[in-house]
Every structure is written in C-alpha cells, then in structure tokens.
PDB file of C-alpha atoms in Angstrom:
ATOM      1  CA  MET A 175      47.981  27.151 -34.317  1.00  0.00           C
ATOM      2  CA  LEU A 176      44.362  27.183 -35.493  1.00  0.00           C
ATOM      3  CA  ASN A 177      45.058  27.057 -39.253  1.00  0.00           C
ATOM      4  CA  GLY A 178      44.534  30.817 -39.548  1.00  0.00           C
ATOM      5  CA  LYS A 179      41.051  30.674 -37.998  1.00  0.00           C
ATOM      6  CA  ILE A 180      40.112  32.575 -34.852  1.00  0.00           C
ATOM      7  CA  ALA A 181      37.989  30.761 -32.292  1.00  0.00           C
ATOM      8  CA  LEU A 182      35.259  32.988 -30.868  1.00  0.00           C
ATOM      9  CA  ASP A 183      34.232  33.052 -27.243  1.00  0.00           C
ATOM     10  CA  ASP A 184      30.620  33.357 -26.070  1.00  0.00           C
ATOM     11  CA  GLU A 185      30.718  37.147 -26.497  1.00  0.00           C
ATOM     12  CA  CYS A 186      32.403  37.061 -29.939  1.00  0.00           C
ATOM     13  CA  HIS A 187      35.492  39.052 -28.967  1.00  0.00           C
ATOM     14  CA  LYS A 188      37.178  38.356 -32.315  1.00  0.00           C
ATOM     15  CA  GLN A 189      39.149  41.629 -32.390  1.00  0.00           C
ATOM     16  CA  TRP A 190      40.520  41.014 -28.894  1.00  0.00           C
ATOM     17  CA  LEU A 191      41.535  37.476 -29.812  1.00  0.00           C
ATOM     18  CA  GLU A 192      43.222  38.691 -33.010  1.00  0.00           C
ATOM     19  CA  LEU A 193      45.148  41.288 -30.996  1.00  0.00           C
ATOM     20  CA  GLN A 194      46.353  38.609 -28.593  1.00  0.00           C
ATOM     21  CA  LEU A 195      47.626  36.517 -31.507  1.00  0.00           C
ATOM     22  CA  ASP A 196      49.403  39.558 -32.959  1.00  0.00           C
ATOM     23  CA  LEU A 197      51.080  40.254 -29.616  1.00  0.00           C
ATOM     24  CA  ILE A 198      52.254  36.657 -29.302  1.00  0.00           C
ATOM     25  CA  GLU A 199      53.694  36.609 -32.833  1.00  0.00           C
ATOM     26  CA  ARG A 200      55.704  39.835 -32.424  1.00  0.00           C
ATOM     27  CA  PRO A 201      59.421  39.863 -31.533  1.00  0.00           C
ATOM     28  CA  GLY A 202      58.502  40.511 -27.883  1.00  0.00           C
ATOM     29  CA  LYS A 203      56.992  37.032 -27.624  1.00  0.00           C
ATOM     30  CA  LYS A 204      59.253  35.988 -24.746  1.00  0.00           C
ATOM     31  CA  ILE A 205      58.366  39.094 -22.721  1.00  0.00           C
ATOM     32  CA  TYR A 206      54.632  38.644 -23.382  1.00  0.00           C
ATOM     33  CA  ASN A 207      54.761  34.980 -22.400  1.00  0.00           C
ATOM     34  CA  ALA A 208      56.737  35.785 -19.241  1.00  0.00           C
ATOM     35  CA  LYS A 209      54.128  38.357 -18.201  1.00  0.00           C
ATOM     36  CA  LEU A 210      51.298  35.947 -19.006  1.00  0.00           C
ATOM     37  CA  VAL A 211      52.851  33.198 -16.891  1.00  0.00           C
ATOM     38  CA  SER A 212      53.630  35.648 -14.090  1.00  0.00           C
ATOM     39  CA  PHE A 213      50.038  36.884 -13.952  1.00  0.00           C
ATOM     40  CA  GLY A 214      48.797  33.299 -13.968  1.00  0.00           C
ATOM     41  CA  GLU A 215      50.962  32.330 -11.006  1.00  0.00           C
ATOM     42  CA  ASP A 216      49.931  35.406  -9.001  1.00  0.00           C
ATOM     43  CA  HIS A 217      46.288  34.645  -9.679  1.00  0.00           C
ATOM     44  CA  PHE A 218      46.456  31.221  -8.021  1.00  0.00           C
ATOM     45  CA  GLU A 219      48.457  32.113  -4.902  1.00  0.00           C
TER      46      GLU A 219
END
C-alpha cells in the first residue's frame, strides 16, 4: 500500500480516497473487487 499515506488527486478528494481504501479493506473485499472489475470491463466494451 502507500505506507499509510493517501495520495491526493487534482481536486483533493482525500475523504473519497479514504472511503475507497476502507471499502477495500473490509471483509467484502472480494465482492468490491468483483464489482470494480465488472464495471471496468463494461466501460471498455
């Protein structure tokens, strides 16, 4: 990971980025990752 530091985007969406990390680290990680991959594939079709 990023050694506990949150990288900021151009708009400084730190809270959003922290939420994403929290969602990934929860027990539902596999479900979250599956949805993320699914959305990514649909986006490029």
